[in-house]
Structures are given as C-alpha cells and as structure tokens.
C-alpha cells in the first residue's frame, strides 16, 4: 500500500512561532494546534488574512484565537470564511438557537439558571468527530467560550494524519478499503435521538458508512476517520472481529502523543478541522457554569 513515510513530526509541523504578514502563529504543541495572534476575528478579514489563516489551519489542524469579543452574528460571519455555516439536527431549543440556527449552545445551565443534563452537560465527552452520523459531516467547528469553570472542562484535540501515518504496515493492511457505520441513533451524551430504537447489536447500528481512512480534500493527505466508538461497526466482519479491530484502532488513535489539551479562558475560540482531528472534553464540577457557542461548517462526503 502506498503511503507517506513515517513522519518526522518536528520537521513537518513548525513548532516555533512564525509570522505571516500581520499574523503571528504560535504553535501550541509540536503535533497539533496553533494560536493566532494579531487578528480581531469580530471584524471583516481581508482576503489575504483569510487565506493566510486557512493555510495555517491546514498546517496545524486546530487554531486558537484568544480574547475575542463576538456577537453570535460575528461568530457566524467568521465561520463563513471557511465554508457554509450549517445548522444541526436539534433535540433541544433555546431562544439563542431559535434566533441563530447555525449556533449550538454547549452548556450545563438552562435559561432559568438551573443545572441541566441535556446538551453535553458536565460529563466527560470521549474522543469523537462532530456529526459524523450524517452522510456529509461538517468540515469543522468553531467553539467559542462565554463562561468557563475555574478548573476542568478542558478540550483536547488530536492529529488523525499522524495517527494514520504512524500505523504499522500490517495494521494498515487490515483497515485498507474498510468503512465503519457511524451511529445516527444516539447523541454525544449517549442519549437516543427521537425516532430511533435502542438497538444494542452493533451490526444493526443505523447510520452512514464512512471510510476508516479519508482523504482531506484540501491537503490531499490521508487521515483516520473514526467518528465515535460506541455502536460503531465495520461491515463485512463478524461483530466479534469488528469489535476487536475497532478497539485496537481506537487504542492506537487516542494515544497522548497525537494530542494537545486547551484550558479555556472566556473569549477563546477554537477552530478545529473535523476531517483530520478528533476532540474530547474533560468533565468538570456541575456547580460551576460552562457556556459555549459552537458553529459547524458544511463539509464534503468523506472519500
Ligand atoms: C462540541 C464538543 C467539547 C467542549 O461542541 O462538539 O465536543 O469542550 N465540545 O465543550
Ligand atoms: Mn464535539
């Protein structure tokens, strides 16, 4: 099978700060993430700046913008530099999401300031890709923090190009040309979506089939594309073999060496590329408020 040689991580991803025009790029780790300084993303961007940000995004997969003061309109307008903001399937509505269908509120408090258990609430959110239960998942999401707890609730991201390139040849052979079913019946918190049965047999999981290795349409690079672990299934295998292969694949892909974690301040915006990065969240104390706004940007059918 043709693939890139095992990467020299230090050589392929810059790990020292650098400058592009007025933008300063400060890598947050040698494997993934860069902070962009010198841009107020609430304002219109020049074509030059938008292009530079997109190039840096492709290099580092996840961008961090600190100290931003955004209205929902500005958050959506910034997202639109990278594609078309998309509204998700909703199981709950708030006045905010009724007014701005492109925004999801990821939070643990409701409008009456009571602690809530829907949305992602305060639990740990295991490694995943956003909305891969759709046949055309978003290309990325922009998560903006409005209120954060004093500790916990960090968001981690990991580089799925590296996870792919780092796979031993024999392991790659095992997954070559295989796809997985991405569960459409449950949300990230594991709750059933309306209209779905609680099907426990993974070989009967409803949802789209996506290739385990996808090609990023902009960079041309291959990345592991796993979605979420629960109720995933590899068609063509027995449930036992599928579970075994998926367990090994997830153990490989979720190693710390591909990841970096962000500790939030209010006003941070994290833009991740959903095609080549996964993300997860640490739990936090439910007695503290955590309110985030997320946009998602329409993508392509994975191939
Ligand atoms: C999300 C998500 C993690 C977080 O919004 O898609 O996974 O840190 N959020 O809230
Ligand atoms: Mn997510």
Coordinates of C-alpha atoms and ligand atoms in Angstrom, one line a residue:
X1 CA 0.0 0.0 0.0
X2 CA 1.3 3.5 -0.9
X3 CA 1.7 5.9 1.9
X4 CA 3.9 8.6 3.3
X5 CA 7.0 7.6 5.2
X6 CA 6.7 7.7 9.0
X7 CA 6.8 11.5 9.7
X8 CA 9.5 13.4 11.4
X9 CA 7.0 15.3 13.5
X10 CA 9.4 18.2 14.3
X11 CA 10.2 18.6 10.6
X12 CA 6.6 18.5 9.2
X13 CA 4.9 20.8 11.7
X14 CA 6.6 24.1 12.7
X15 CA 6.9 24.2 16.5
X16 CA 8.4 27.7 16.8
X17 CA 6.5 31.0 16.4
X18 CA 6.4 32.5 13.0
X19 CA 4.9 35.4 11.1
X20 CA 2.8 35.6 8.0
X21 CA 2.0 39.2 7.1
X22 CA 0.4 40.8 10.2
X23 CA -0.4 37.4 11.8
X24 CA 1.8 35.8 14.4
X25 CA 1.4 32.0 14.6
X26 CA 2.4 30.4 17.9
X27 CA 2.2 26.6 17.8
X28 CA 0.6 25.2 20.9
X29 CA 2.3 21.7 20.6
X30 CA 4.6 20.0 18.1
X31 CA 1.7 17.7 16.9
X32 CA -1.4 19.9 16.7
X33 CA -2.7 23.4 17.3
X34 CA -1.6 26.9 16.8
X35 CA -2.6 30.2 18.5
X36 CA -3.1 33.0 16.0
X37 CA -2.2 36.5 17.3
X38 CA -2.8 39.9 15.8
X39 CA -6.3 39.3 14.4
X40 CA -9.6 40.6 15.7
X41 CA -12.0 38.0 14.3
X42 CA -15.1 40.1 15.1
X43 CA -14.1 42.3 12.1
X44 CA -14.2 41.6 8.4
X45 CA -11.0 39.9 7.3
X46 CA -9.0 40.9 4.2
X47 CA -8.8 38.2 1.5
X48 CA -5.1 37.9 2.3
X49 CA -5.7 37.4 6.0
X50 CA -8.5 34.9 5.5
X51 CA -6.2 32.9 3.1
X52 CA -3.3 33.0 5.5
X53 CA -5.5 31.8 8.4
X54 CA -6.8 28.9 6.2
X55 CA -3.2 27.9 5.2
X56 CA -2.1 27.9 8.9
X57 CA -5.2 25.9 9.8
X58 CA -4.3 23.2 7.2
X59 CA -0.8 23.0 8.8
X60 CA -1.8 22.9 12.4
X61 CA -5.4 21.5 12.2
X62 CA -6.7 23.5 15.1
X63 CA -6.5 27.2 15.6
X64 CA -6.9 29.1 18.9
X65 CA -7.9 32.8 19.0
X66 CA -7.8 34.3 22.4
X67 CA -9.5 37.4 23.9
X68 CA -12.2 37.6 21.3
X69 CA -15.5 39.5 21.9
X70 CA -18.0 38.1 19.5
X71 CA -21.7 38.5 18.9
X72 CA -23.5 35.4 17.5
X73 CA -23.6 37.2 14.1
X74 CA -19.8 37.8 14.2
X75 CA -19.2 34.2 15.3
X76 CA -21.2 33.0 12.3
X77 CA -19.6 35.5 9.9
X78 CA -16.1 34.4 11.0
X79 CA -17.1 30.7 10.4
X80 CA -18.3 31.6 6.9
X81 CA -14.7 32.4 5.8
X82 CA -14.1 28.6 5.9
X83 CA -17.3 27.4 4.2
X84 CA -21.1 27.5 4.8
X85 CA -22.3 27.6 8.4
X86 CA -24.7 24.7 8.9
X87 CA -27.5 24.1 11.3
X88 CA -27.5 20.7 13.0
X89 CA -30.4 18.3 13.9
X90 CA -31.7 19.6 17.2
X91 CA -33.2 17.8 20.1
X92 CA -33.4 20.9 22.2
X93 CA -34.0 24.6 21.5
X94 CA -33.1 27.8 23.4
X95 CA -34.0 31.3 22.5
X96 CA -30.5 31.7 21.1
X97 CA -30.7 28.7 18.8
X98 CA -34.1 29.7 17.6
X99 CA -32.7 33.0 16.5
X100 CA -29.4 31.6 15.2
X101 CA -30.0 28.1 13.9
X102 CA -26.3 27.9 13.0
X103 CA -25.3 28.0 16.7
X104 CA -25.4 25.2 19.1
X105 CA -25.2 26.1 22.8
X106 CA -22.9 23.6 24.6
X107 CA -23.7 24.2 28.2
X108 CA -24.6 22.9 31.6
X109 CA -27.1 25.6 32.7
X110 CA -30.5 26.3 31.3
X111 CA -32.3 29.6 30.8
X112 CA -33.6 29.6 34.4
X113 CA -30.0 29.2 35.5
X114 CA -30.7 25.6 36.7
X115 CA -28.1 22.9 36.1
X116 CA -29.2 20.8 33.2
X117 CA -28.4 17.3 31.9
X118 CA -29.1 17.7 28.2
X119 CA -26.6 19.0 25.7
X120 CA -23.2 17.7 26.9
X121 CA -23.9 18.9 30.5
X122 CA -20.7 18.4 32.6
X123 CA -19.7 14.8 31.8
X124 CA -16.6 13.7 30.1
X125 CA -17.0 13.7 26.3
X126 CA -14.8 10.9 24.9
X127 CA -12.8 11.3 21.7
X128 CA -15.0 12.0 18.7
X129 CA -15.6 13.7 15.4
X130 CA -18.6 16.1 15.2
X131 CA -21.8 15.0 13.5
X132 CA -20.2 12.1 11.6
X133 CA -23.6 10.4 11.9
X134 CA -24.5 12.5 8.9
X135 CA -23.6 11.3 5.4
X136 CA -22.0 14.7 4.9
X137 CA -20.4 15.7 8.2
X138 CA -19.2 19.2 8.8
X139 CA -15.6 20.1 7.8
X140 CA -15.0 21.9 11.0
X141 CA -16.5 23.5 14.1
X142 CA -15.7 26.8 15.8
X143 CA -16.2 26.6 19.6
X144 CA -16.4 29.9 21.5
X145 CA -16.3 30.2 25.3
X146 CA -18.7 32.6 27.0
X147 CA -18.5 31.2 30.6
X148 CA -16.0 28.7 31.9
X149 CA -15.5 26.9 35.2
X150 CA -12.4 27.6 37.3
X151 CA -11.0 24.2 36.5
X152 CA -11.8 21.1 34.4
X153 CA -13.7 21.2 31.1
X154 CA -10.5 21.3 29.1
X155 CA -10.9 20.4 25.4
X156 CA -8.3 18.2 23.8
X157 CA -7.7 17.7 20.1
X158 CA -5.6 15.1 18.3
X159 CA -4.0 14.7 14.9
X160 CA -5.5 11.9 12.8
X161 CA -3.0 12.4 10.0
X162 CA -0.2 11.4 12.4
X163 CA -2.3 8.5 13.8
X164 CA -2.6 7.2 10.3
X165 CA 1.0 7.8 9.2
X166 CA 2.2 6.2 12.4
X167 CA 0.4 2.8 11.8
X168 CA 2.5 -0.3 11.2
X169 CA 2.1 -1.7 7.7
X170 CA 0.3 -4.8 8.8
X171 CA -2.3 -2.8 10.7
X172 CA -2.9 -0.6 7.7
X173 CA -3.5 -3.7 5.6
X174 CA -6.2 -4.7 8.0
X175 CA -8.2 -1.5 7.6
X176 CA -7.4 -0.8 3.9
X177 CA -10.6 -0.2 1.9
X178 CA -12.8 -0.8 5.0
X179 CA -15.5 1.5 6.3
X180 CA -17.4 1.9 9.5
X181 CA -21.0 2.6 10.4
X182 CA -21.4 5.9 12.4
X183 CA -24.3 5.6 14.9
X184 CA -27.1 8.0 14.0
X185 CA -29.4 6.9 16.8
X186 CA -27.6 8.4 19.8
X187 CA -26.1 11.8 20.6
X188 CA -22.7 12.5 22.1
X189 CA -24.1 12.1 25.6
X190 CA -25.3 8.6 24.6
X191 CA -29.0 9.5 24.6
X192 CA -31.3 8.2 21.9
X193 CA -32.4 10.7 19.3
X194 CA -36.1 11.0 18.7
X195 CA -37.5 8.3 16.3
X196 CA -34.7 5.7 17.0
X197 CA -34.8 2.3 18.7
X198 CA -32.4 1.3 21.4
X199 CA -30.5 -1.2 19.2
X200 CA -27.7 -3.0 21.0
X201 CA -26.3 -5.1 18.2
X202 CA -23.6 -3.1 16.5
X203 CA -24.1 -4.9 13.2
X204 CA -27.6 -3.3 13.1
X205 CA -26.5 0.3 14.0
X206 CA -28.3 2.8 11.8
X207 CA -26.1 5.5 10.2
X208 CA -23.9 6.3 7.3
X209 CA -20.9 4.3 6.2
X210 CA -17.7 6.3 6.1
X211 CA -14.2 5.1 5.1
X212 CA -11.9 4.4 8.0
X213 CA -9.2 6.4 6.1
X214 CA -10.3 9.5 4.4
X215 CA -8.6 12.0 2.1
X216 CA -8.6 15.6 3.2
X217 CA -10.0 17.4 0.1
X218 CA -7.8 20.5 0.6
X219 CA -4.4 19.0 1.7
X220 CA -4.7 15.6 -0.1
X221 CA -3.4 13.9 3.0
X222 CA -4.9 10.7 4.5
X223 CA -6.3 10.7 8.0
X224 CA -8.0 8.1 10.2
X225 CA -11.7 8.9 10.4
X226 CA -13.3 7.1 13.3
X227 CA -16.3 9.1 14.5
X228 CA -17.4 7.8 17.8
X229 CA -16.5 4.4 19.4
X230 CA -20.0 3.4 20.8
X231 CA -22.0 1.2 18.4
X232 CA -19.5 1.6 15.6
X233 CA -19.3 -1.4 13.3
X234 CA -17.1 -2.5 10.4
X235 CA -19.4 -4.1 7.7
X236 CA -18.2 -7.4 6.3
X237 CA -16.7 -8.5 9.7
X238 CA -18.3 -10.6 12.4
X239 CA -19.3 -8.4 15.4
X240 CA -16.5 -10.0 17.4
X241 CA -13.9 -9.2 14.8
X242 CA -15.3 -5.7 14.2
X243 CA -15.1 -5.0 18.0
X244 CA -11.6 -6.3 18.2
X245 CA -10.3 -4.3 15.2
X246 CA -12.2 -1.1 16.4
X247 CA -10.8 -1.5 19.9
X248 CA -7.2 -1.7 18.6
X249 CA -7.8 1.2 16.2
X250 CA -9.2 3.4 18.9
X251 CA -6.4 2.5 21.3
X252 CA -3.9 3.5 18.6
X253 CA -5.7 6.7 17.6
X254 CA -6.2 8.1 21.1
X255 CA -2.6 8.0 22.3
X256 CA -1.5 11.1 24.1
X257 CA 1.4 11.6 21.6
X258 CA -1.0 12.9 18.9
X259 CA -2.9 15.2 21.3
X260 CA -2.9 18.7 22.9
X261 CA -5.3 20.0 25.5
X262 CA -6.6 23.5 25.8
X263 CA -7.6 25.1 29.1
X264 CA -10.3 27.7 28.4
X265 CA -10.5 31.4 29.2
X266 CA -13.6 33.4 28.4
X267 CA -13.3 34.8 24.9
X268 CA -11.3 31.9 23.4
X269 CA -12.3 30.5 20.1
X270 CA -11.1 27.1 19.0
X271 CA -11.5 26.2 15.3
X272 CA -10.9 22.5 14.6
X273 CA -10.8 20.6 11.3
X274 CA -13.2 17.8 11.7
X275 CA -11.7 15.9 8.7
X276 CA -8.3 15.3 10.3
X277 CA -8.7 16.0 14.0
X278 CA -10.7 14.4 16.8
X279 CA -11.6 16.1 20.1
X280 CA -12.7 15.3 23.6
X281 CA -13.6 17.1 26.8
X282 CA -12.7 16.6 30.4
X283 CA -15.5 16.6 32.9
X284 CA -16.0 19.5 35.4
X285 CA -17.9 20.3 38.5
X286 CA -21.6 20.8 37.7
X287 CA -21.9 23.5 40.3
X288 CA -19.9 25.8 38.0
X289 CA -21.4 27.3 34.8
X290 CA -19.9 26.5 31.5
X291 CA -21.5 28.0 28.4
X292 CA -20.0 27.6 24.9
X293 CA -21.3 28.5 21.5
X294 CA -20.5 26.3 18.6
X295 CA -20.9 26.8 14.8
X296 CA -20.3 24.0 12.4
X297 CA -19.3 24.4 8.7
X298 CA -20.7 22.2 6.0
X299 CA -18.2 19.7 4.5
X300 CA -18.0 17.0 1.9
X301 CA -18.9 13.4 1.7
X302 CA -15.9 11.5 3.1
X303 CA -13.9 9.6 0.5
Ligands
LIG1 C1 -18.5 20.1 20.8 C2 -17.7 19.4 21.8 C3 -16.4 20.0 23.7 C4 -16.4 21.0 24.7 O1 -19.0 21.1 21.0 O2 -18.6 19.5 19.7 O3 -17.3 18.3 21.7 O4 -15.3 21.3 25.2 N1 -17.5 20.2 22.8 O5 -17.4 21.6 25.1
LIG2 MN1 -17.8 17.6 19.6

